[in-house]
PDB file of C-alpha atoms in Angstrom:
ATOM      1  CA  MET I 185     -55.102 -45.481  66.220  1.00 71.00           C
ATOM      2  CA  SER I 186     -54.867 -43.108  63.844  1.00 83.00           C
ATOM      3  CA  SER I 187     -56.638 -40.189  64.108  1.00 84.00           C
ATOM      4  CA  ILE I 188     -58.474 -41.123  61.286  1.00 87.00           C
ATOM      5  CA  GLU I 189     -59.772 -43.890  62.691  1.00 89.00           C
ATOM      6  CA  LYS I 190     -60.239 -42.401  65.888  1.00 90.00           C
ATOM      7  CA  THR I 191     -62.497 -39.610  63.811  1.00 90.00           C
ATOM      8  CA  LEU I 192     -64.293 -42.605  62.573  1.00 92.00           C
ATOM      9  CA  ALA I 193     -64.608 -44.021  65.493  1.00 93.00           C
ATOM     10  CA  ARG I 194     -66.825 -40.757  66.928  1.00 94.00           C
ATOM     11  CA  VAL I 195     -68.802 -40.694  63.308  1.00 92.00           C
ATOM     12  CA  ASN I 196     -69.876 -44.628  64.022  1.00 92.00           C
ATOM     13  CA  GLU I 197     -71.050 -43.514  67.397  1.00 94.00           C
ATOM     14  CA  ARG I 198     -73.084 -40.460  66.208  1.00 94.00           C
ATOM     15  CA  VAL I 199     -75.030 -42.972  63.105  1.00 93.00           C
ATOM     16  CA  ILE I 200     -75.481 -45.488  65.551  1.00 93.00           C
ATOM     17  CA  LEU I 201     -77.343 -42.611  68.245  1.00 93.00           C
ATOM     18  CA  GLY I 202     -78.847 -41.275  65.105  1.00 93.00           C
ATOM     19  CA  GLN I 203     -77.640 -38.062  65.195  1.00 95.00           C
ATOM     20  CA  TYR I 204     -76.553 -37.857  61.076  1.00 94.00           C
ATOM     21  CA  TYR I 205     -76.327 -34.274  61.351  1.00 94.00           C
ATOM     22  CA  GLU I 206     -73.952 -34.281  63.791  1.00 95.00           C
ATOM     23  CA  ALA I 207     -71.779 -36.940  62.175  1.00 95.00           C
ATOM     24  CA  HIS I 208     -72.545 -35.046  58.891  1.00 96.00           C
ATOM     25  CA  GLN I 209     -71.361 -31.782  60.227  1.00 96.00           C
ATOM     26  CA  ALA I 210     -67.920 -33.062  62.026  1.00 95.00           C
ATOM     27  CA  VAL I 211     -66.704 -35.376  58.972  1.00 96.00           C
ATOM     28  CA  ARG I 212     -66.934 -31.746  56.971  1.00 96.00           C
ATOM     29  CA  THR I 213     -64.925 -30.306  60.145  1.00 96.00           C
ATOM     30  CA  VAL I 214     -61.845 -32.763  60.465  1.00 96.00           C
ATOM     31  CA  VAL I 215     -61.925 -32.566  56.449  1.00 96.00           C
ATOM     32  CA  SER I 216     -61.564 -28.731  56.093  1.00 96.00           C
ATOM     33  CA  ARG I 217     -58.644 -29.541  58.853  1.00 96.00           C
ATOM     34  CA  TYR I 218     -56.935 -31.671  56.514  1.00 96.00           C
ATOM     35  CA  LEU I 219     -57.635 -30.210  53.546  1.00 96.00           C
ATOM     36  CA  ARG I 220     -55.537 -26.912  54.954  1.00 96.00           C
ATOM     37  CA  GLN I 221     -52.996 -29.127  55.867  1.00 96.00           C
ATOM     38  CA  LYS I 222     -53.409 -30.626  52.374  1.00 96.00           C
ATOM     39  CA  ALA I 223     -53.340 -34.204  53.570  1.00 96.00           C
ATOM     40  CA  TYR I 224     -55.959 -35.188  50.679  1.00 97.00           C
ATOM     41  CA  GLY I 225     -55.056 -38.872  51.022  1.00 96.00           C
ATOM     42  CA  SER I 226     -56.625 -38.829  55.087  1.00 96.00           C
ATOM     43  CA  ALA I 227     -59.699 -36.430  53.600  1.00 97.00           C
ATOM     44  CA  ILE I 228     -60.357 -38.914  50.745  1.00 97.00           C
ATOM     45  CA  GLY I 229     -59.978 -41.728  53.004  1.00 96.00           C
ATOM     46  CA  LEU I 230     -62.403 -40.065  56.011  1.00 97.00           C
ATOM     47  CA  LEU I 231     -64.972 -39.035  53.155  1.00 97.00           C
ATOM     48  CA  TYR I 232     -65.262 -42.904  51.637  1.00 97.00           C
ATOM     49  CA  ASN I 233     -65.630 -44.572  54.772  1.00 95.00           C
ATOM     50  CA  SER I 234     -68.122 -41.563  56.636  1.00 96.00           C
ATOM     51  CA  CYS I 235     -70.250 -42.213  53.371  1.00 95.00           C
ATOM     52  CA  ILE I 236     -70.176 -46.156  53.426  1.00 93.00           C
ATOM     53  CA  LEU I 237     -71.290 -45.481  57.163  1.00 93.00           C
ATOM     54  CA  LEU I 238     -74.236 -43.129  56.325  1.00 93.00           C
ATOM     55  CA  VAL I 239     -75.440 -44.779  53.163  1.00 88.00           C
ATOM     56  CA  ARG I 240     -75.918 -48.059  55.172  1.00 85.00           C
ATOM     57  CA  LYS I 241     -78.787 -45.922  57.428  1.00 91.00           C
ATOM     58  CA  GLY I 242     -80.364 -44.283  53.548  1.00 88.00           C
ATOM     59  CA  GLN I 243     -78.747 -40.792  54.477  1.00 92.00           C
ATOM     60  CA  THR I 244     -78.572 -39.719  51.060  1.00 90.00           C
ATOM     61  CA  GLY I 245     -78.430 -36.502  51.307  1.00 91.00           C
ATOM     62  CA  SER I 246     -75.494 -36.078  53.786  1.00 93.00           C
ATOM     63  CA  ILE I 247     -73.865 -39.147  51.464  1.00 93.00           C
ATOM     64  CA  ALA I 248     -74.137 -36.339  48.506  1.00 93.00           C
ATOM     65  CA  ASP I 249     -72.771 -34.094  49.929  1.00 95.00           C
ATOM     66  CA  LEU I 250     -69.712 -36.001  51.497  1.00 96.00           C
ATOM     67  CA  LEU I 251     -69.111 -37.418  47.638  1.00 97.00           C
ATOM     68  CA  SER I 252     -69.301 -34.530  45.904  1.00 96.00           C
ATOM     69  CA  MET I 253     -66.684 -33.253  48.625  1.00 97.00           C
ATOM     70  CA  MET I 254     -64.903 -36.054  48.006  1.00 98.00           C
ATOM     71  CA  ILE I 255     -65.111 -35.400  43.897  1.00 98.00           C
ATOM     72  CA  GLU I 256     -63.518 -31.706  44.931  1.00 97.00           C
ATOM     73  CA  VAL I 257     -60.712 -33.395  47.101  1.00 98.00           C
ATOM     74  CA  TYR I 258     -59.695 -35.250  43.943  1.00 98.00           C
ATOM     75  CA  LYS I 259     -59.797 -32.472  42.011  1.00 97.00           C
ATOM     76  CA  ALA I 260     -57.495 -30.598  44.714  1.00 96.00           C
ATOM     77  CA  ALA I 261     -55.091 -33.303  44.686  1.00 97.00           C
ATOM     78  CA  ASP I 262     -55.047 -33.730  40.974  1.00 97.00           C
ATOM     79  CA  VAL I 263     -56.306 -37.549  41.032  1.00 98.00           C
ATOM     80  CA  ALA I 264     -56.467 -39.544  38.051  1.00 97.00           C
ATOM     81  CA  VAL I 265     -59.311 -41.624  37.065  1.00 98.00           C
ATOM     82  CA  ASP I 266     -58.465 -45.212  37.742  1.00 97.00           C
ATOM     83  CA  SER I 267     -59.641 -48.069  39.303  1.00 97.00           C
ATOM     84  CA  VAL I 268     -59.281 -47.324  42.976  1.00 98.00           C
ATOM     85  CA  SER I 269     -60.448 -43.474  42.313  1.00 98.00           C
ATOM     86  CA  LYS I 270     -63.635 -44.787  40.572  1.00 97.00           C
ATOM     87  CA  GLY I 271     -63.841 -48.052  42.787  1.00 97.00           C
ATOM     88  CA  ARG I 272     -64.461 -45.488  45.241  1.00 97.00           C
ATOM     89  CA  ILE I 273     -67.099 -43.967  43.641  1.00 97.00           C
ATOM     90  CA  ALA I 274     -68.651 -46.743  41.951  1.00 97.00           C
ATOM     91  CA  GLN I 275     -69.330 -48.244  45.739  1.00 95.00           C
ATOM     92  CA  ILE I 276     -71.259 -45.265  46.866  1.00 95.00           C
ATOM     93  CA  LEU I 277     -72.913 -44.905  44.195  1.00 95.00           C
ATOM     94  CA  TRP I 278     -74.712 -48.558  43.769  1.00 93.00           C
ATOM     95  CA  GLN I 279     -76.011 -48.076  47.336  1.00 89.00           C
ATOM     96  CA  ILE I 280     -77.990 -44.713  46.057  1.00 89.00           C
ATOM     97  CA  ASN I 281     -81.663 -45.452  44.411  1.00 84.00           C
ATOM     98  CA  GLY I 282     -81.839 -44.099  40.746  1.00 76.00           C
ATOM     99  CA  SER I 283     -85.535 -42.270  41.777  1.00 81.00           C
ATOM    100  CA  ASP I 284     -83.300 -40.327  44.433  1.00 82.00           C
ATOM    101  CA  GLN I 285     -82.402 -36.437  44.262  1.00 88.00           C
ATOM    102  CA  ALA I 286     -79.256 -37.249  45.901  1.00 88.00           C
ATOM    103  CA  LEU I 287     -78.435 -39.185  42.879  1.00 91.00           C
ATOM    104  CA  LYS I 288     -78.369 -36.186  40.302  1.00 91.00           C
ATOM    105  CA  GLN I 289     -76.788 -33.988  42.950  1.00 93.00           C
ATOM    106  CA  VAL I 290     -73.459 -36.155  41.952  1.00 96.00           C
ATOM    107  CA  VAL I 291     -73.708 -36.813  38.875  1.00 96.00           C
ATOM    108  CA  GLN I 292     -72.321 -33.033  37.612  1.00 96.00           C
ATOM    109  CA  PRO I 293     -69.357 -32.978  39.683  1.00 97.00           C
ATOM    110  CA  VAL I 294     -68.303 -37.007  39.250  1.00 98.00           C
ATOM    111  CA  ILE I 295     -68.898 -36.272  35.234  1.00 98.00           C
ATOM    112  CA  SER I 296     -66.827 -33.856  35.192  1.00 97.00           C
ATOM    113  CA  TRP I 297     -63.815 -34.977  37.471  1.00 98.00           C
ATOM    114  CA  SER I 298     -63.369 -38.146  35.394  1.00 98.00           C
ATOM    115  CA  ALA I 299     -63.700 -35.828  32.128  1.00 97.00           C
ATOM    116  CA  LYS I 300     -60.829 -33.693  33.094  1.00 97.00           C
ATOM    117  CA  HIS I 301     -59.036 -36.372  34.721  1.00 97.00           C
ATOM    118  CA  GLY I 302     -59.924 -39.428  32.286  1.00 97.00           C
ATOM    119  CA  ALA I 303     -59.185 -40.370  28.871  1.00 95.00           C
ATOM    120  CA  GLU I 304     -62.595 -39.436  27.502  1.00 96.00           C
ATOM    121  CA  LYS I 305     -63.818 -35.786  27.128  1.00 95.00           C
ATOM    122  CA  SER I 306     -67.585 -36.593  27.997  1.00 96.00           C
ATOM    123  CA  GLY I 307     -66.780 -38.703  31.236  1.00 97.00           C
ATOM    124  CA  ASP I 308     -65.747 -41.967  32.197  1.00 98.00           C
ATOM    125  CA  PRO I 309     -67.764 -44.273  30.352  1.00 98.00           C
ATOM    126  CA  GLU I 310     -67.909 -47.153  33.677  1.00 98.00           C
ATOM    127  CA  LEU I 311     -68.983 -44.149  35.657  1.00 98.00           C
ATOM    128  CA  HIS I 312     -71.798 -43.038  33.075  1.00 98.00           C
ATOM    129  CA  HIS I 313     -72.852 -46.747  33.031  1.00 98.00           C
ATOM    130  CA  ILE I 314     -73.434 -46.639  36.446  1.00 97.00           C
ATOM    131  CA  PHE I 315     -75.698 -43.731  36.410  1.00 97.00           C
ATOM    132  CA  GLY I 316     -77.589 -45.237  33.391  1.00 97.00           C
ATOM    133  CA  SER I 317     -78.766 -48.573  35.313  1.00 97.00           C
ATOM    134  CA  LEU I 318     -79.410 -46.949  38.387  1.00 95.00           C
ATOM    135  CA  PHE I 319     -81.449 -44.212  36.454  1.00 95.00           C
ATOM    136  CA  SER I 320     -82.882 -47.229  34.099  1.00 94.00           C
ATOM    137  CA  HIS I 321     -83.669 -49.107  37.359  1.00 93.00           C
ATOM    138  CA  ALA I 322     -85.869 -45.993  38.536  1.00 92.00           C
ATOM    139  CA  GLY I 323     -87.892 -45.746  35.486  1.00 90.00           C
ATOM    140  CA  LEU I 324     -86.141 -42.476  34.449  1.00 92.00           C
ATOM    141  CA  ALA I 325     -85.971 -43.418  30.877  1.00 92.00           C
ATOM    142  CA  GLU I 326     -84.484 -40.111  29.585  1.00 93.00           C
ATOM    143  CA  ASP I 327     -81.466 -39.838  31.928  1.00 95.00           C
ATOM    144  CA  ALA I 328     -80.591 -43.373  31.570  1.00 96.00           C
ATOM    145  CA  GLU I 329     -80.300 -43.335  28.224  1.00 97.00           C
ATOM    146  CA  LYS I 330     -78.025 -40.309  28.229  1.00 97.00           C
ATOM    147  CA  HIS I 331     -75.415 -41.937  30.383  1.00 98.00           C
ATOM    148  CA  PHE I 332     -75.857 -45.274  28.379  1.00 98.00           C
ATOM    149  CA  LEU I 333     -75.211 -42.979  24.990  1.00 98.00           C
ATOM    150  CA  LEU I 334     -71.610 -42.204  26.475  1.00 98.00           C
ATOM    151  CA  GLY I 335     -70.959 -45.255  28.797  1.00 98.00           C
ATOM    152  CA  THR I 336     -69.371 -49.002  28.143  1.00 98.00           C
ATOM    153  CA  ARG I 337     -70.521 -52.270  25.784  1.00 98.00           C
ATOM    154  CA  ASP I 338     -72.299 -53.172  28.560  1.00 98.00           C
ATOM    155  CA  SER I 339     -74.382 -50.025  28.072  1.00 98.00           C
ATOM    156  CA  ALA I 340     -74.779 -50.458  24.613  1.00 98.00           C
ATOM    157  CA  ALA I 341     -76.998 -54.055  25.591  1.00 98.00           C
ATOM    158  CA  ALA I 342     -79.024 -52.453  28.138  1.00 98.00           C
ATOM    159  CA  LEU I 343     -79.983 -49.660  26.427  1.00 98.00           C
ATOM    160  CA  ALA I 344     -81.332 -51.771  23.734  1.00 97.00           C
ATOM    161  CA  GLU I 345     -83.086 -53.747  26.767  1.00 95.00           C
ATOM    162  CA  MET I 346     -84.646 -50.797  27.820  1.00 95.00           C
ATOM    163  CA  HIS I 347     -85.928 -49.741  24.842  1.00 93.00           C
ATOM    164  CA  ALA I 348     -87.273 -53.310  24.503  1.00 91.00           C
ATOM    165  CA  ARG I 349     -89.608 -52.423  27.460  1.00 88.00           C
ATOM    166  CA  TRP I 350     -90.769 -49.318  26.440  1.00 82.00           C
ATOM    167  CA  HIS I 351     -91.430 -51.087  23.086  1.00 79.00           C
ATOM    168  CA  ALA I 352     -93.453 -53.539  24.432  1.00 78.00           C
ATOM    169  CA  LYS I 353     -96.068 -51.126  25.989  1.00 76.00           C
ATOM    170  CA  ASP I 354     -95.958 -49.337  22.414  1.00 72.00           C
ATOM    171  CA  SER I 355     -95.573 -51.538  19.935  1.00 67.00           C
ATOM    172  CA  ASN I 356     -96.411 -49.394  16.734  1.00 69.00           C
ATOM    173  CA  ASN I 357     -92.831 -47.655  17.248  1.00 81.00           C
ATOM    174  CA  ALA I 358     -90.335 -50.132  16.989  1.00 86.00           C
ATOM    175  CA  THR I 359     -88.233 -47.811  14.398  1.00 90.00           C
ATOM    176  CA  LEU I 360     -89.119 -44.612  16.821  1.00 89.00           C
ATOM    177  CA  TYR I 361     -87.253 -46.173  19.842  1.00 91.00           C
ATOM    178  CA  ILE I 362     -84.547 -48.131  18.037  1.00 95.00           C
ATOM    179  CA  SER I 363     -83.644 -45.010  16.029  1.00 96.00           C
ATOM    180  CA  ARG I 364     -82.725 -43.452  19.654  1.00 96.00           C
ATOM    181  CA  GLY I 365     -79.778 -45.811  20.111  1.00 97.00           C
ATOM    182  CA  ILE I 366     -78.126 -46.320  16.989  1.00 98.00           C
ATOM    183  CA  LEU I 367     -78.425 -42.629  16.140  1.00 98.00           C
ATOM    184  CA  GLY I 368     -77.011 -41.751  19.295  1.00 97.00           C
ATOM    185  CA  TYR I 369     -74.020 -44.033  19.449  1.00 98.00           C
ATOM    186  CA  LEU I 370     -73.520 -43.059  15.448  1.00 98.00           C
ATOM    187  CA  SER I 371     -73.284 -39.170  17.110  1.00 97.00           C
ATOM    188  CA  VAL I 372     -70.944 -40.124  19.514  1.00 96.00           C
ATOM    189  CA  GLN I 373     -68.942 -41.793  16.382  1.00 96.00           C
ATOM    190  CA  ASN I 374     -69.193 -45.172  18.622  1.00 98.00           C
ATOM    191  CA  ILE I 375     -69.003 -47.720  16.183  1.00 98.00           C
ATOM    192  CA  ARG I 376     -68.746 -51.015  18.213  1.00 98.00           C
ATOM    193  CA  ASN I 377     -71.349 -49.680  20.308  1.00 98.00           C
ATOM    194  CA  ALA I 378     -74.121 -49.030  17.599  1.00 98.00           C
ATOM    195  CA  ARG I 379     -73.056 -52.643  16.617  1.00 98.00           C
ATOM    196  CA  VAL I 380     -74.014 -54.106  20.102  1.00 98.00           C
ATOM    197  CA  TYR I 381     -77.241 -52.114  20.597  1.00 98.00           C
ATOM    198  CA  THR I 382     -78.699 -52.640  17.142  1.00 97.00           C
ATOM    199  CA  GLU I 383     -77.377 -56.295  17.427  1.00 96.00           C
ATOM    200  CA  ARG I 384     -79.601 -56.764  20.567  1.00 96.00           C
ATOM    201  CA  ALA I 385     -82.612 -54.795  19.642  1.00 95.00           C
ATOM    202  CA  LEU I 386     -83.083 -56.368  16.402  1.00 95.00           C
ATOM    203  CA  GLN I 387     -83.008 -59.699  18.032  1.00 93.00           C
ATOM    204  CA  ASP I 388     -85.482 -58.948  20.770  1.00 91.00           C
ATOM    205  CA  LEU I 389     -88.085 -56.925  18.266  1.00 91.00           C
ATOM    206  CA  ILE I 390     -87.512 -59.865  15.821  1.00 91.00           C
ATOM    207  CA  GLU I 391     -88.823 -62.588  18.415  1.00 88.00           C
ATOM    208  CA  THR I 392     -92.353 -60.058  18.825  1.00 86.00           C
ATOM    209  CA  LEU I 393     -92.940 -60.149  15.355  1.00 83.00           C
ATOM    210  CA  ASP I 394     -95.572 -62.516  13.791  1.00 80.00           C
ATOM    211  CA  GLU I 395     -93.584 -63.208  10.041  1.00 76.00           C
ATOM    212  CA  PRO I 396     -90.161 -64.419   9.474  1.00 81.00           C
ATOM    213  CA  VAL I 397     -87.265 -61.955   8.815  1.00 88.00           C
ATOM    214  CA  THR I 398     -84.984 -62.633   5.700  1.00 89.00           C
ATOM    215  CA  THR I 399     -81.166 -61.742   6.256  1.00 91.00           C
ATOM    216  CA  GLU I 400     -78.900 -59.995   3.325  1.00 89.00           C
ATOM    217  CA  HIS I 401     -75.137 -59.453   3.470  1.00 86.00           C
ATOM    218  CA  ASP I 402     -75.661 -59.764   7.172  1.00 87.00           C
ATOM    219  CA  ILE I 403     -79.019 -57.024   7.724  1.00 93.00           C
ATOM    220  CA  PHE I 404     -81.960 -58.220   8.493  1.00 95.00           C
ATOM    221  CA  VAL I 405     -84.449 -56.906   6.252  1.00 94.00           C
ATOM    222  CA  PHE I 406     -87.574 -55.402   7.716  1.00 92.00           C
ATOM    223  CA  GLU I 407     -90.568 -54.617   5.122  1.00 88.00           C
ATOM    224  CA  ASP I 408     -93.196 -52.666   7.393  1.00 86.00           C
ATOM    225  CA  GLU I 409     -90.253 -51.126   9.939  1.00 89.00           C
ATOM    226  CA  TYR I 410     -88.397 -50.580   6.447  1.00 92.00           C
ATOM    227  CA  LEU I 411     -86.569 -47.471   8.128  1.00 95.00           C
ATOM    228  CA  LEU I 412     -84.346 -50.332  10.220  1.00 96.00           C
ATOM    229  CA  ASN I 413     -82.866 -51.212   7.032  1.00 96.00           C
ATOM    230  CA  PHE I 414     -82.085 -47.663   6.821  1.00 97.00           C
ATOM    231  CA  LEU I 415     -80.229 -47.383   9.990  1.00 97.00           C
ATOM    232  CA  GLN I 416     -78.511 -50.737   9.950  1.00 97.00           C
ATOM    233  CA  MET I 417     -76.388 -50.155   6.717  1.00 97.00           C
ATOM    234  CA  LEU I 418     -75.686 -46.765   8.168  1.00 97.00           C
ATOM    235  CA  ILE I 419     -73.489 -48.104  10.692  1.00 97.00           C
ATOM    236  CA  PRO I 420     -70.851 -49.598   8.177  1.00 96.00           C
ATOM    237  CA  ALA I 421     -71.524 -46.676   5.909  1.00 96.00           C
ATOM    238  CA  CYS I 422     -70.079 -44.572   8.496  1.00 96.00           C
ATOM    239  CA  GLN I 423     -67.219 -47.210   9.775  1.00 96.00           C
ATOM    240  CA  ILE I 424     -65.942 -46.503   6.260  1.00 95.00           C
ATOM    241  CA  LYS I 425     -66.772 -42.247   6.281  1.00 94.00           C
ATOM    242  CA  GLU I 426     -67.892 -43.285   2.880  1.00 89.00           C
ATOM    243  CA  GLY I 427     -70.098 -40.557   1.818  1.00 91.00           C
ATOM    244  CA  ILE I 428     -71.327 -41.218  -1.323  1.00 93.00           C
ATOM    245  CA  ILE I 429     -73.358 -44.191  -0.122  1.00 94.00           C
ATOM    246  CA  TYR I 430     -74.855 -42.316   2.936  1.00 95.00           C
ATOM    247  CA  ARG I 431     -76.156 -39.995   0.381  1.00 94.00           C
ATOM    248  CA  GLN I 432     -77.457 -43.062  -1.646  1.00 96.00           C
ATOM    249  CA  LEU I 433     -79.253 -44.310   0.863  1.00 96.00           C
ATOM    250  CA  ALA I 434     -80.794 -41.136   2.624  1.00 95.00           C
ATOM    251  CA  ASP I 435     -82.158 -40.274  -0.887  1.00 95.00           C
ATOM    252  CA  HIS I 436     -83.225 -43.746  -0.972  1.00 95.00           C
ATOM    253  CA  TYR I 437     -84.961 -44.126   2.139  1.00 95.00           C
ATOM    254  CA  LYS I 438     -86.226 -40.093   2.275  1.00 94.00           C
ATOM    255  CA  VAL I 439     -84.570 -40.073   5.425  1.00 94.00           C
ATOM    256  CA  LYS I 440     -83.844 -36.583   5.801  1.00 86.00           C
ATOM    257  CA  SER I 441     -88.121 -35.258   5.995  1.00 87.00           C
ATOM    258  CA  ILE I 442     -88.081 -37.641   9.262  1.00 92.00           C
ATOM    259  CA  GLU I 443     -89.281 -35.920  12.080  1.00 86.00           C
ATOM    260  CA  GLY I 444     -86.735 -35.856  14.863  1.00 90.00           C
ATOM    261  CA  TRP I 445     -83.872 -37.105  12.990  1.00 94.00           C
ATOM    262  CA  SER I 446     -82.129 -33.850  11.635  1.00 92.00           C
ATOM    263  CA  ALA I 447     -80.157 -33.232  14.343  1.00 92.00           C
ATOM    264  CA  ALA I 448     -78.928 -37.029  15.111  1.00 95.00           C
ATOM    265  CA  LEU I 449     -78.312 -36.907  10.951  1.00 95.00           C
ATOM    266  CA  GLN I 450     -76.692 -33.144  10.490  1.00 93.00           C
ATOM    267  CA  THR I 451     -74.214 -34.206  13.183  1.00 94.00           C
ATOM    268  CA  ILE I 452     -73.643 -37.814  11.932  1.00 96.00           C
ATOM    269  CA  GLU I 453     -73.181 -35.954   8.306  1.00 94.00           C
ATOM    270  CA  GLY I 454     -70.459 -33.709   9.696  1.00 93.00           C
ATOM    271  CA  GLU I 455     -68.474 -35.564  11.864  1.00 93.00           C
ATOM    272  CA  SER I 456     -68.354 -39.146   9.289  1.00 95.00           C
ATOM    273  CA  PHE I 457     -68.517 -37.946   6.159  1.00 94.00           C
ATOM    274  CA  GLY I 458     -67.640 -34.438   5.757  1.00 91.00           C
ATOM    275  CA  ILE I 459     -70.843 -33.313   4.497  1.00 89.00           C
ATOM    276  CA  TYR I 460     -72.089 -30.384   6.337  1.00 65.00           C
ATOM    277  CA  PRO I 461     -69.660 -28.013   8.528  1.00 52.00           C
ATOM    278  CA  GLN I 462     -69.102 -29.579  11.614  1.00 51.00           C
ATOM    279  CA  ARG I 463     -72.421 -28.627  14.371  1.00 50.00           C
ATOM    280  CA  GLY I 464     -72.957 -28.894  18.023  1.00 57.00           C
ATOM    281  CA  PHE I 465     -74.902 -32.637  19.090  1.00 58.00           C
ATOM    282  CA  ASN I 466     -77.647 -32.533  21.763  1.00 64.00           C
ATOM    283  CA  LEU I 467     -78.499 -35.493  23.090  1.00 63.00           C
ATOM    284  CA  MET I 468     -81.599 -34.133  23.814  1.00 59.00           C
ATOM    285  CA  ASP I 469     -82.688 -33.362  20.540  1.00 60.00           C
ATOM    286  CA  LEU I 470     -82.921 -37.675  19.990  1.00 56.00           C
ATOM    287  CA  MET I 471     -85.084 -37.342  23.161  1.00 58.00           C
ATOM    288  CA  GLY I 472     -87.867 -35.245  22.375  1.00 54.00           C
ATOM    289  CA  GLY I 473     -90.965 -37.407  22.579  1.00 50.00           C
ATOM    290  CA  ALA I 474     -90.733 -40.970  23.090  1.00 47.00           C
ATOM    291  CA  PHE I 475     -90.341 -40.546  27.146  1.00 50.00           C
ATOM    292  CA  ARG I 476     -92.975 -37.327  27.316  1.00 49.00           C
TER     293      ARG I 476
END
């Protein structure tokens, strides 16, 4: 039996006896020794397996601490973001309830590591999708939205579903909710997810309308929710980065005066059309009113 297996056996004994604090501290002690020896693989293996043991007992506070410690080992060992390193994290995260404070404690270290050691500066999309899904399931819409906007193709569909649920409770504000998704994705220049989100969100909306909706050049034409026409046409304009088309659309629909859109539009103008100097964009600007 290896030293890790012996340690895990002792940890498991304490967990079975309900001695969770003792199990937690025993893991930290052994991991600290591994780190002094630069035995990073052993440290990661012990931390991961200990989290799995503790998660079955609902010890989310200990799990958050040990998972954060595992991320620190990842950083020390320069572990790259790949299916194996993400897989360990994912198996632990999926066991934590989205409403548990422990989940929020691990967001920053997990995303920070994936941003530094992965391909995406804003963090790994698959990890963002996991956080978004967990927060959405717990009803934490603002937290979920931030991660879905930086997530995968599946995140775009999930965000549309979440917005549809909120729109069902507030039927007078379809454009408000749908604009959050479209402008959000275009602000981070994710045309693919903007299209996926739009298709799903508009299909869900059309099913709730009494009057038929016509189509023109693959655009759903709305009369009452006419700003949805602008949002749909904004996507191809951003894709081809045609500033003249954007100006014509913005002037026709008078979008500059729409409350809550200015920050996102300024970012889109700079990133996609070079109209204004590039300015930092905060996703929170899109989340001001709807979920408070």
